[in-house]
Short mmCIF file of C-alpha atoms and ligand atoms in Angstrom, two decimals:
data_model
loop_
_atom_site.label_atom_id
_atom_site.label_comp_id
_atom_site.label_asym_id
_atom_site.label_seq_id
_atom_site.Cartn_x
_atom_site.Cartn_y
_atom_site.Cartn_z
CA MET A 1 0.79 9.17 -130.54
CA VAL A 2 -0.67 8.26 -133.90
CA LEU A 3 -0.11 11.72 -135.31
CA ALA A 4 3.54 12.18 -134.38
CA GLY A 5 5.57 12.58 -137.53
CA LYS A 6 2.56 12.19 -139.80
CA ARG A 7 2.23 14.42 -142.86
CA ILE A 8 -1.22 15.80 -143.45
CA LEU A 9 -2.08 17.53 -146.70
CA LEU A 10 -4.90 19.86 -145.66
CA ILE A 11 -7.19 21.10 -148.40
CA ILE A 12 -9.26 24.09 -147.33
CA SER A 13 -12.16 24.88 -149.62
CA GLY A 14 -14.45 27.89 -149.60
CA GLY A 15 -16.92 27.91 -146.75
CA ILE A 16 -17.38 29.96 -143.62
CA ALA A 17 -16.25 26.90 -141.62
CA ALA A 18 -12.76 27.63 -142.97
CA TYR A 19 -12.21 29.75 -139.86
CA LYS A 20 -12.26 26.52 -137.83
CA SER A 21 -9.50 25.12 -140.01
CA LEU A 22 -7.09 27.55 -138.40
CA ASP A 23 -7.70 25.90 -135.05
CA LEU A 24 -7.59 22.48 -136.72
CA ILE A 25 -4.08 23.19 -138.00
CA ARG A 26 -3.00 24.10 -134.47
CA ARG A 27 -4.55 20.92 -133.02
CA LEU A 28 -2.90 18.69 -135.59
CA ARG A 29 0.49 20.31 -135.11
CA GLU A 30 0.40 20.17 -131.32
CA ARG A 31 0.04 16.39 -131.71
CA GLY A 32 3.22 16.22 -133.75
CA ALA A 33 1.80 16.19 -137.30
CA THR A 34 3.14 18.31 -140.14
CA VAL A 35 0.44 20.20 -142.01
CA ARG A 36 0.86 21.28 -145.62
CA PRO A 37 -2.04 23.48 -146.71
CA ILE A 38 -3.73 23.89 -150.06
CA MET A 39 -6.37 26.59 -150.36
CA THR A 40 -8.96 26.96 -153.09
CA SER A 41 -9.75 30.44 -154.35
CA GLY A 42 -13.06 30.21 -152.46
CA ALA A 43 -11.23 29.50 -149.21
CA GLN A 44 -9.19 32.66 -149.69
CA GLN A 45 -12.41 34.68 -149.60
CA PHE A 46 -12.90 33.54 -146.01
CA ILE A 47 -9.41 33.29 -144.51
CA THR A 48 -6.02 34.40 -145.77
CA PRO A 49 -3.09 32.28 -146.89
CA LEU A 50 -1.02 34.40 -144.53
CA ALA A 51 -2.93 33.16 -141.47
CA VAL A 52 -2.96 29.57 -142.71
CA GLY A 53 0.75 29.64 -143.55
CA ALA A 54 1.65 31.19 -140.20
CA LEU A 55 -0.21 28.49 -138.25
CA ALA A 56 1.03 25.65 -140.45
CA ALA A 57 4.58 27.05 -140.60
CA ASP A 58 4.62 25.95 -144.22
CA TYR A 59 4.09 27.35 -147.67
CA VAL A 60 0.43 27.54 -148.70
CA PHE A 61 -0.28 26.10 -152.14
CA THR A 62 -3.00 27.85 -154.10
CA ASP A 63 -2.35 27.64 -157.85
CA LEU A 64 -2.42 24.77 -160.27
CA PHE A 65 -0.24 26.52 -162.78
CA SER A 66 2.22 28.30 -160.57
CA ARG A 67 5.68 28.06 -162.00
CA GLN A 68 7.22 28.31 -158.57
CA ASP A 69 4.94 25.66 -157.00
CA GLU A 70 5.30 23.31 -159.94
CA GLN A 71 9.10 23.57 -159.83
CA ASP A 72 9.18 23.31 -156.08
CA VAL A 73 6.87 20.38 -155.61
CA GLY A 74 4.50 19.75 -158.49
CA HIS A 75 0.93 18.73 -157.95
CA ILE A 76 1.62 15.03 -158.39
CA ARG A 77 4.26 15.02 -155.69
CA LEU A 78 2.06 17.15 -153.51
CA ALA A 79 -0.64 14.53 -153.89
CA ARG A 80 1.64 11.67 -152.87
CA ASP A 81 4.08 13.14 -150.34
CA CYS A 82 1.74 12.83 -147.42
CA ASP A 83 0.20 10.19 -145.20
CA LEU A 84 -3.32 11.51 -145.47
CA VAL A 85 -5.27 14.08 -147.44
CA LEU A 86 -7.71 15.95 -145.22
CA ILE A 87 -10.36 18.23 -146.71
CA ALA A 88 -11.76 20.67 -144.15
CA PRO A 89 -14.09 22.24 -144.91
CA ALA A 90 -15.20 20.16 -147.88
CA THR A 91 -17.79 22.17 -149.80
CA ALA A 92 -20.62 20.68 -151.82
CA ASP A 93 -18.85 21.97 -154.91
CA LEU A 94 -15.52 20.30 -154.17
CA LEU A 95 -17.26 17.03 -153.27
CA ALA A 96 -19.19 17.17 -156.55
CA LYS A 97 -15.97 17.71 -158.47
CA MET A 98 -14.32 14.79 -156.70
CA ALA A 99 -17.27 12.48 -157.32
CA ASN A 100 -17.00 13.24 -161.02
CA GLY A 101 -13.24 13.27 -161.34
CA LEU A 102 -12.99 16.93 -162.29
CA ALA A 103 -9.60 18.57 -161.98
CA ASP A 104 -9.80 22.27 -162.75
CA ASP A 105 -7.85 23.73 -159.86
CA LEU A 106 -5.02 22.63 -157.59
CA ALA A 107 -7.25 21.09 -154.89
CA SER A 108 -9.34 18.97 -157.26
CA THR A 109 -6.28 17.95 -159.29
CA VAL A 110 -4.45 16.80 -156.19
CA LEU A 111 -7.53 14.85 -155.10
CA LEU A 112 -7.68 13.12 -158.47
CA ALA A 113 -3.96 12.38 -158.44
CA THR A 114 -3.56 11.14 -154.89
CA ASP A 115 -3.14 7.53 -153.90
CA ARG A 116 -3.30 8.35 -150.18
CA PRO A 117 -6.24 7.90 -147.84
CA VAL A 118 -8.65 10.81 -148.04
CA LEU A 119 -10.81 12.10 -145.20
CA ALA A 120 -13.37 14.84 -145.80
CA ALA A 121 -15.15 17.09 -143.30
CA PRO A 122 -18.15 18.42 -145.24
CA ALA A 123 -19.64 21.79 -144.41
CA MET A 124 -22.60 23.32 -146.15
CA ASN A 125 -26.11 24.59 -145.76
CA PRO A 126 -28.50 21.82 -144.56
CA LYS A 127 -30.55 22.05 -147.76
CA MET A 128 -27.42 21.54 -149.80
CA TRP A 129 -26.41 18.54 -147.68
CA ALA A 130 -29.91 17.06 -148.04
CA ASN A 131 -30.03 17.64 -151.78
CA PRO A 132 -30.23 14.39 -153.76
CA ALA A 133 -27.29 15.51 -155.90
CA THR A 134 -25.07 15.84 -152.82
CA LYS A 135 -26.37 12.53 -151.48
CA ARG A 136 -25.46 10.85 -154.74
CA ASN A 137 -22.00 12.37 -154.68
CA ILE A 138 -21.40 11.27 -151.09
CA ALA A 139 -22.52 7.72 -151.91
CA THR A 140 -20.18 7.65 -154.91
CA LEU A 141 -17.29 8.96 -152.84
CA ARG A 142 -17.92 6.43 -150.08
CA GLY A 143 -17.83 3.72 -152.72
CA ASP A 144 -14.49 5.14 -153.87
CA GLY A 145 -13.12 4.71 -150.34
CA ILE A 146 -13.32 8.34 -149.22
CA ARG A 147 -14.14 8.67 -145.51
CA PHE A 148 -16.14 11.38 -143.85
CA VAL A 149 -16.27 13.06 -140.49
CA GLY A 150 -19.48 15.00 -139.89
CA PRO A 151 -21.26 17.11 -140.83
CA THR A 152 -23.00 17.64 -137.53
CA SER A 153 -26.30 19.29 -136.83
CA GLY A 154 -26.86 22.64 -135.22
CA GLU A 155 -27.32 26.26 -136.13
CA MET A 156 -25.56 27.47 -139.26
CA ALA A 157 -23.06 30.32 -139.02
CA GLU A 158 -24.59 32.35 -141.82
CA SER A 159 -28.26 32.09 -141.02
CA LYS A 160 -30.64 31.04 -138.31
CA GLU A 161 -31.31 27.82 -140.22
CA ALA A 162 -30.72 24.65 -138.25
CA GLY A 163 -30.08 21.16 -139.56
CA THR A 164 -27.22 18.90 -140.59
CA GLY A 165 -24.41 20.63 -142.41
CA ARG A 166 -22.03 22.10 -139.85
CA MET A 167 -18.43 21.07 -140.13
CA ALA A 168 -17.32 18.74 -137.35
CA GLU A 169 -15.36 20.46 -134.57
CA PRO A 170 -11.55 20.50 -134.92
CA LEU A 171 -11.06 17.92 -132.16
CA GLU A 172 -13.54 15.53 -133.76
CA ILE A 173 -11.68 15.92 -137.03
CA VAL A 174 -8.39 15.22 -135.25
CA ALA A 175 -9.89 12.02 -133.79
CA ALA A 176 -11.09 10.94 -137.23
CA VAL A 177 -7.64 11.63 -138.68
CA GLU A 178 -6.09 9.49 -135.96
CA MET A 179 -8.55 6.67 -136.71
CA ARG A 180 -7.89 6.89 -140.43
CA LEU A 181 -4.12 6.81 -139.90
CA ASP A 182 -4.36 3.96 -137.44
CA ASP A 183 -5.69 1.72 -140.17
CA GLY A 184 -2.76 -0.65 -139.64
CA ALA A 185 -4.71 -1.93 -136.66
CA ARG A 186 -7.78 -1.95 -138.90
CA PRO A 187 -7.13 -4.69 -141.42
CA LEU A 188 -10.44 -4.19 -143.21
CA ALA A 189 -9.83 -0.49 -143.85
CA GLY A 190 -10.92 0.40 -147.34
CA ARG A 191 -13.09 -2.74 -147.63
CA LYS A 192 -16.81 -2.50 -148.13
CA ALA A 193 -19.16 -4.89 -146.39
CA VAL A 194 -22.87 -5.43 -146.54
CA VAL A 195 -24.59 -7.24 -143.68
CA THR A 196 -28.24 -8.23 -143.29
CA SER A 197 -29.81 -8.64 -139.87
CA GLY A 198 -33.07 -9.23 -138.07
CA PRO A 199 -36.31 -10.71 -139.30
CA THR A 200 -38.44 -9.57 -142.20
CA TYR A 201 -42.11 -8.68 -141.82
CA GLU A 202 -44.32 -9.88 -144.64
CA PRO A 203 -47.68 -8.10 -144.67
CA ILE A 204 -50.96 -9.98 -144.68
CA ASP A 205 -52.99 -6.78 -144.64
CA PRO A 206 -52.19 -3.26 -143.38
CA VAL A 207 -52.21 -4.40 -139.74
CA ARG A 208 -51.03 -8.01 -139.77
CA TYR A 209 -47.81 -9.65 -140.86
CA ILE A 210 -45.81 -12.86 -140.86
CA ALA A 211 -42.54 -12.65 -138.93
CA ASN A 212 -40.08 -14.72 -136.94
CA ARG A 213 -38.21 -14.54 -133.65
CA SER A 214 -34.89 -13.11 -134.86
CA SER A 215 -33.66 -10.28 -132.59
CA GLY A 216 -31.01 -8.95 -134.98
CA ARG A 217 -28.38 -9.26 -132.24
CA GLN A 218 -26.02 -11.50 -134.21
CA GLY A 219 -26.22 -9.52 -137.45
CA HIS A 220 -25.84 -6.17 -135.70
CA ALA A 221 -22.85 -7.50 -133.73
CA ILE A 222 -21.20 -8.64 -136.97
CA ALA A 223 -21.75 -5.26 -138.62
CA SER A 224 -20.20 -3.62 -135.59
CA ALA A 225 -17.23 -6.02 -135.47
CA LEU A 226 -16.47 -5.45 -139.16
CA ALA A 227 -16.64 -1.68 -138.66
CA ALA A 228 -14.25 -1.99 -135.71
CA LEU A 229 -11.72 -3.58 -138.06
CA GLY A 230 -12.09 -0.62 -140.39
CA ALA A 231 -14.61 -1.88 -142.93
CA ASP A 232 -17.11 0.50 -144.45
CA VAL A 233 -20.28 -1.33 -143.44
CA THR A 234 -23.83 -1.08 -144.73
CA LEU A 235 -26.23 -2.90 -142.43
CA VAL A 236 -29.59 -3.76 -143.96
CA SER A 237 -31.84 -4.46 -141.02
CA GLY A 238 -35.34 -5.78 -140.73
CA PRO A 239 -37.53 -4.51 -137.85
CA VAL A 240 -35.66 -4.96 -134.56
CA SER A 241 -35.83 -3.36 -131.14
CA ILE A 242 -32.07 -3.01 -130.63
CA PRO A 243 -30.25 0.23 -131.46
CA ASP A 244 -28.29 0.87 -134.67
CA PRO A 245 -24.61 0.03 -134.18
CA MET A 246 -22.22 3.00 -134.17
CA GLY A 247 -20.14 3.85 -137.19
CA VAL A 248 -22.26 1.74 -139.53
CA HIS A 249 -24.53 2.90 -142.33
CA VAL A 250 -27.94 1.38 -141.49
CA VAL A 251 -30.76 0.86 -143.98
CA HIS A 252 -34.05 -0.09 -142.33
CA VAL A 253 -36.40 -2.32 -144.28
CA GLU A 254 -39.42 -4.48 -143.54
CA ARG A 255 -40.02 -6.97 -146.34
CA ALA A 256 -37.67 -9.49 -147.96
CA GLU A 257 -37.99 -7.79 -151.34
CA GLU A 258 -37.00 -4.46 -149.80
CA MET A 259 -34.08 -6.15 -148.09
CA ARG A 260 -32.90 -7.65 -151.37
CA ASP A 261 -33.14 -4.28 -153.13
CA ALA A 262 -31.15 -2.55 -150.37
CA VAL A 263 -28.48 -5.26 -150.45
CA LEU A 264 -28.11 -5.04 -154.24
CA CYS A 265 -27.90 -1.27 -153.91
CA ALA A 266 -24.90 -1.71 -151.58
CA LEU A 267 -22.96 -3.63 -154.25
CA PRO A 268 -20.21 -3.60 -155.29
CA ALA A 269 -18.81 -4.72 -151.96
CA ASP A 270 -15.89 -6.89 -150.87
CA ILE A 271 -17.77 -8.77 -148.18
CA ALA A 272 -21.39 -9.89 -147.79
CA VAL A 273 -22.57 -11.47 -144.56
CA MET A 274 -26.21 -12.45 -144.76
CA VAL A 275 -27.43 -12.98 -141.21
CA ALA A 276 -31.06 -11.94 -141.52
CA ALA A 277 -33.76 -14.50 -140.87
CA VAL A 278 -35.51 -13.70 -144.11
CA ALA A 279 -39.06 -15.02 -144.33
CA ASP A 280 -39.07 -17.78 -146.91
CA TRP A 281 -42.58 -16.94 -148.01
CA ARG A 282 -44.79 -13.91 -148.28
CA VAL A 283 -48.53 -13.66 -148.73
CA ALA A 284 -49.15 -13.89 -152.47
CA SER A 285 -51.34 -10.81 -152.53
CA ALA A 286 -51.46 -8.84 -149.31
CA ALA A 287 -54.84 -7.17 -148.78
CA ASP A 288 -54.98 -3.38 -149.16
CA GLN A 289 -57.61 -3.13 -146.43
CA LYS A 290 -57.82 -4.88 -143.08
CA ILE A 291 -59.33 -8.33 -143.56
CA LYS A 292 -62.58 -8.35 -141.63
CA LYS A 293 -64.07 -11.20 -139.66
CA HIS A 294 -67.44 -12.36 -140.94
CA PRO A 295 -69.02 -14.62 -138.32
CA GLY A 296 -70.42 -17.76 -139.79
CA GLU A 297 -68.43 -17.47 -142.99
CA SER A 298 -65.33 -19.47 -143.83
CA ILE A 299 -62.01 -18.55 -142.21
CA PRO A 300 -59.60 -16.95 -144.69
CA THR A 301 -56.67 -19.02 -145.94
CA LEU A 302 -53.37 -17.44 -146.82
CA ALA A 303 -51.87 -18.27 -150.19
CA LEU A 304 -48.08 -17.92 -149.93
CA THR A 305 -45.46 -17.31 -152.56
CA GLU A 306 -41.70 -17.69 -152.34
CA ASN A 307 -39.53 -14.72 -151.34
CA PRO A 308 -36.30 -13.92 -153.14
CA ASP A 309 -33.33 -15.73 -151.63
CA ILE A 310 -31.00 -12.82 -150.94
CA LEU A 311 -27.92 -14.88 -150.09
CA LYS A 312 -28.33 -16.97 -153.23
CA THR A 313 -28.85 -13.84 -155.35
CA VAL A 314 -25.66 -12.27 -153.98
CA GLY A 315 -23.72 -15.56 -154.22
CA HIS A 316 -24.47 -15.81 -157.94
CA HIS A 317 -24.43 -12.11 -158.81
CA THR A 318 -22.23 -10.60 -161.51
CA GLN A 319 -20.97 -8.22 -158.83
CA ARG A 320 -20.48 -11.05 -156.34
CA PRO A 321 -18.36 -9.87 -153.41
CA LYS A 322 -15.05 -11.66 -152.95
CA LEU A 323 -16.34 -13.18 -149.74
CA VAL A 324 -19.96 -14.26 -149.32
CA ILE A 325 -21.01 -15.66 -145.96
CA GLY A 326 -24.36 -17.04 -144.92
CA PHE A 327 -25.94 -18.37 -141.79
CA ALA A 328 -27.85 -21.58 -141.51
CA ALA A 329 -30.46 -21.88 -138.86
CA GLU A 330 -31.20 -25.56 -138.44
CA THR A 331 -33.10 -27.66 -135.99
CA GLN A 332 -31.69 -31.00 -137.18
CA ASP A 333 -28.77 -32.45 -139.22
CA VAL A 334 -27.03 -29.12 -138.72
CA GLU A 335 -23.78 -29.90 -140.54
CA ALA A 336 -25.20 -31.75 -143.53
CA ASN A 337 -27.90 -29.15 -144.13
CA ALA A 338 -25.42 -26.30 -143.82
CA LYS A 339 -23.03 -27.94 -146.29
CA ALA A 340 -25.83 -28.29 -148.81
CA LYS A 341 -26.67 -24.60 -148.31
CA LEU A 342 -23.05 -23.60 -148.98
CA GLU A 343 -23.23 -25.18 -152.43
CA ARG A 344 -26.77 -24.16 -153.27
CA LYS A 345 -26.37 -20.51 -152.34
CA GLY A 346 -22.92 -19.91 -153.81
CA ALA A 347 -21.43 -18.96 -150.44
CA ASP A 348 -17.79 -19.26 -149.32
CA MET A 349 -18.66 -19.95 -145.71
CA ILE A 350 -21.72 -20.81 -143.69
CA ILE A 351 -22.07 -20.25 -139.99
CA ALA A 352 -24.36 -23.02 -138.90
CA ASN A 353 -26.26 -22.94 -135.68
CA ASP A 354 -28.68 -25.23 -134.01
CA VAL A 355 -31.80 -23.20 -133.33
CA SER A 356 -33.88 -26.00 -131.87
CA PRO A 357 -35.95 -24.47 -129.04
CA ALA A 358 -33.91 -26.24 -126.34
CA THR A 359 -30.80 -24.19 -127.27
CA GLY A 360 -32.52 -20.82 -126.63
CA ILE A 361 -30.35 -19.26 -129.39
CA MET A 362 -33.12 -17.62 -131.37
CA GLY A 363 -33.69 -14.31 -129.59
CA GLY A 364 -31.00 -15.06 -126.96
CA THR A 365 -27.52 -13.55 -126.50
CA ARG A 366 -25.35 -16.67 -126.87
CA ASN A 367 -24.58 -18.75 -129.88
CA SER A 368 -22.91 -22.08 -130.49
CA VAL A 369 -21.86 -22.37 -134.10
CA LYS A 370 -19.90 -24.34 -136.64
CA LEU A 371 -17.93 -22.54 -139.33
CA ILE A 372 -18.39 -24.50 -142.52
CA ARG A 373 -16.13 -23.92 -145.52
CA HIS A 374 -15.80 -25.87 -148.73
CA ASP A 375 -12.75 -27.61 -147.28
CA GLY A 376 -13.63 -28.20 -143.66
CA VAL A 377 -15.71 -27.65 -140.54
CA GLU A 378 -14.69 -25.84 -137.36
CA GLN A 379 -16.74 -26.17 -134.20
CA TRP A 380 -16.61 -22.96 -132.17
CA PRO A 381 -17.15 -22.97 -128.43
CA ASP A 382 -20.33 -21.65 -126.90
CA LEU A 383 -19.86 -17.86 -127.17
CA GLU A 384 -21.71 -14.61 -126.70
CA LYS A 385 -23.05 -13.29 -130.00
CA ASP A 386 -20.55 -10.38 -129.75
CA GLU A 387 -17.72 -12.90 -129.46
CA VAL A 388 -18.97 -14.90 -132.43
CA ALA A 389 -19.02 -11.61 -134.35
CA ALA A 390 -15.48 -10.63 -133.34
CA ARG A 391 -14.20 -14.10 -134.25
CA LEU A 392 -15.92 -14.05 -137.60
CA ALA A 393 -14.56 -10.56 -138.33
CA THR A 394 -11.05 -11.88 -137.69
CA VAL A 395 -11.64 -14.85 -140.01
CA ILE A 396 -12.87 -12.39 -142.65
CA ALA A 397 -9.86 -10.08 -142.15
CA GLU A 398 -7.53 -13.05 -142.75
CA GLN A 399 -9.03 -13.41 -146.23
CA PHE A 400 -7.99 -9.84 -147.03
CA LYS A 401 -4.44 -9.96 -145.66
CA PRO A 402 -1.97 -8.57 -148.18
CA GLU A 403 -0.01 -11.41 -149.87
N1 CTP B 501 -31.46 -16.19 -146.71
C1 CTP B 501 -31.63 -15.13 -147.57
N2 CTP B 501 -32.82 -14.97 -148.21
C2 CTP B 501 -33.83 -15.83 -148.00
C3 CTP B 501 -33.66 -16.90 -147.10
C4 CTP B 501 -32.46 -17.05 -146.47
O1 CTP B 501 -30.70 -14.34 -147.76
N3 CTP B 501 -34.98 -15.63 -148.62
C5 CTP B 501 -30.13 -16.36 -146.08
C6 CTP B 501 -30.09 -16.14 -144.61
O2 CTP B 501 -29.78 -14.81 -144.30
C7 CTP B 501 -28.98 -17.09 -144.19
C8 CTP B 501 -29.09 -18.23 -145.17
O3 CTP B 501 -29.78 -17.69 -146.29
O4 CTP B 501 -27.72 -16.53 -144.37
C9 CTP B 501 -29.77 -19.46 -144.70
O5 CTP B 501 -31.04 -19.25 -144.20
P1 CTP B 501 -31.95 -20.44 -143.72
O6 CTP B 501 -33.25 -19.89 -143.30
O7 CTP B 501 -31.19 -21.31 -142.76
O8 CTP B 501 -32.06 -21.28 -145.07
P2 CTP B 501 -33.18 -21.40 -146.12
O9 CTP B 501 -32.61 -21.09 -147.45
O10 CTP B 501 -34.36 -20.63 -145.72
O11 CTP B 501 -33.45 -22.95 -146.09
P3 CTP B 501 -34.38 -23.80 -145.10
O12 CTP B 501 -35.37 -22.82 -144.51
O13 CTP B 501 -34.99 -24.78 -146.02
O14 CTP B 501 -33.47 -24.40 -144.11
#
């Protein structure tokens, strides 16, 4: 009963989805939560404070400069006297205000003043959701630690337009509230992680490329394990045939340079785990057209050039995450090589594995690794890649335990 006794400050902003907030209040209260509503003036165009107040069995706050409200509670106390701030529906306008720190009404002022976890359920027209301005605002807010539930796709209430923009259903929002409040069991809640996974494909010409045998299983499992502990995870994945993990923001790339750009875009972050088997070299100048075979003439040679070392870049970056972890795929002198990599790449830990063909690790589901830190080496037993991921996530969480 995560919700029993929990105090939810519910901000209702002005969208047609506000009618679902009435049911949401009921669902939250039947699970034992107290709901204190704030309505924007837009929200009051769609549903009345009377209905909201009746369902919440509480006073509905609407004005920033209400003498009665200010004396009663005050917007600062309102912002703090709760376990969670829930915005449902969250309009494009309110999200834009939040992303920019505007505070020109009670809802936006409370959002700027709160030090509580904030969960938003966006609702808007699909074009508005897809607009680059909204996308920028959402990315900013995610970076600020705001969590989202929805929007989902389907037909819009106001038109026959379909697409992503519908507010999540009340029960989905309730589940997200429960998850957000259960963050005690999620020691990486509020932490941002970036994980790379899979191989990279380096083009030779439009139809051919250089690649390697990485399946992405280990990197994807790590992204998933970090998300399960509450981290906000961006997974930058090279081409793989396994599905995107749930609850993780996935950026698909092909080349090492694209992977580096996507990783740098995900900074600042608290944690970086670089698992991808990045191609060390790319073809110096990939051909624009398919290279043709000319019988009797010389066979083409490929001139290679070095790819950016993403782990090293992150390990020495001005926005270096607190914890930078790399992998070392070795076929010989595993420990010594991995230790050298730790220093060279500016990492805090290296997971070293023996990928000599006899082990069957590359492309397989099991992994036998050593965890190498500056002050010691731990040999882990032979584990499934999921288990290696869960164990690593726990090691990472220990680094973020409150003092
Ligand atoms: N790595 C990276 N960018 C590269 C190459 C490697 O981010 N261009 C990262 C990998 O994701 C991994 C670590 O560096 O975390 C080690 O990769 P590995 O291939 O073992 O090391 P290399 O630096 O390529 O060294 P070598 O091939 O000489 O062993």
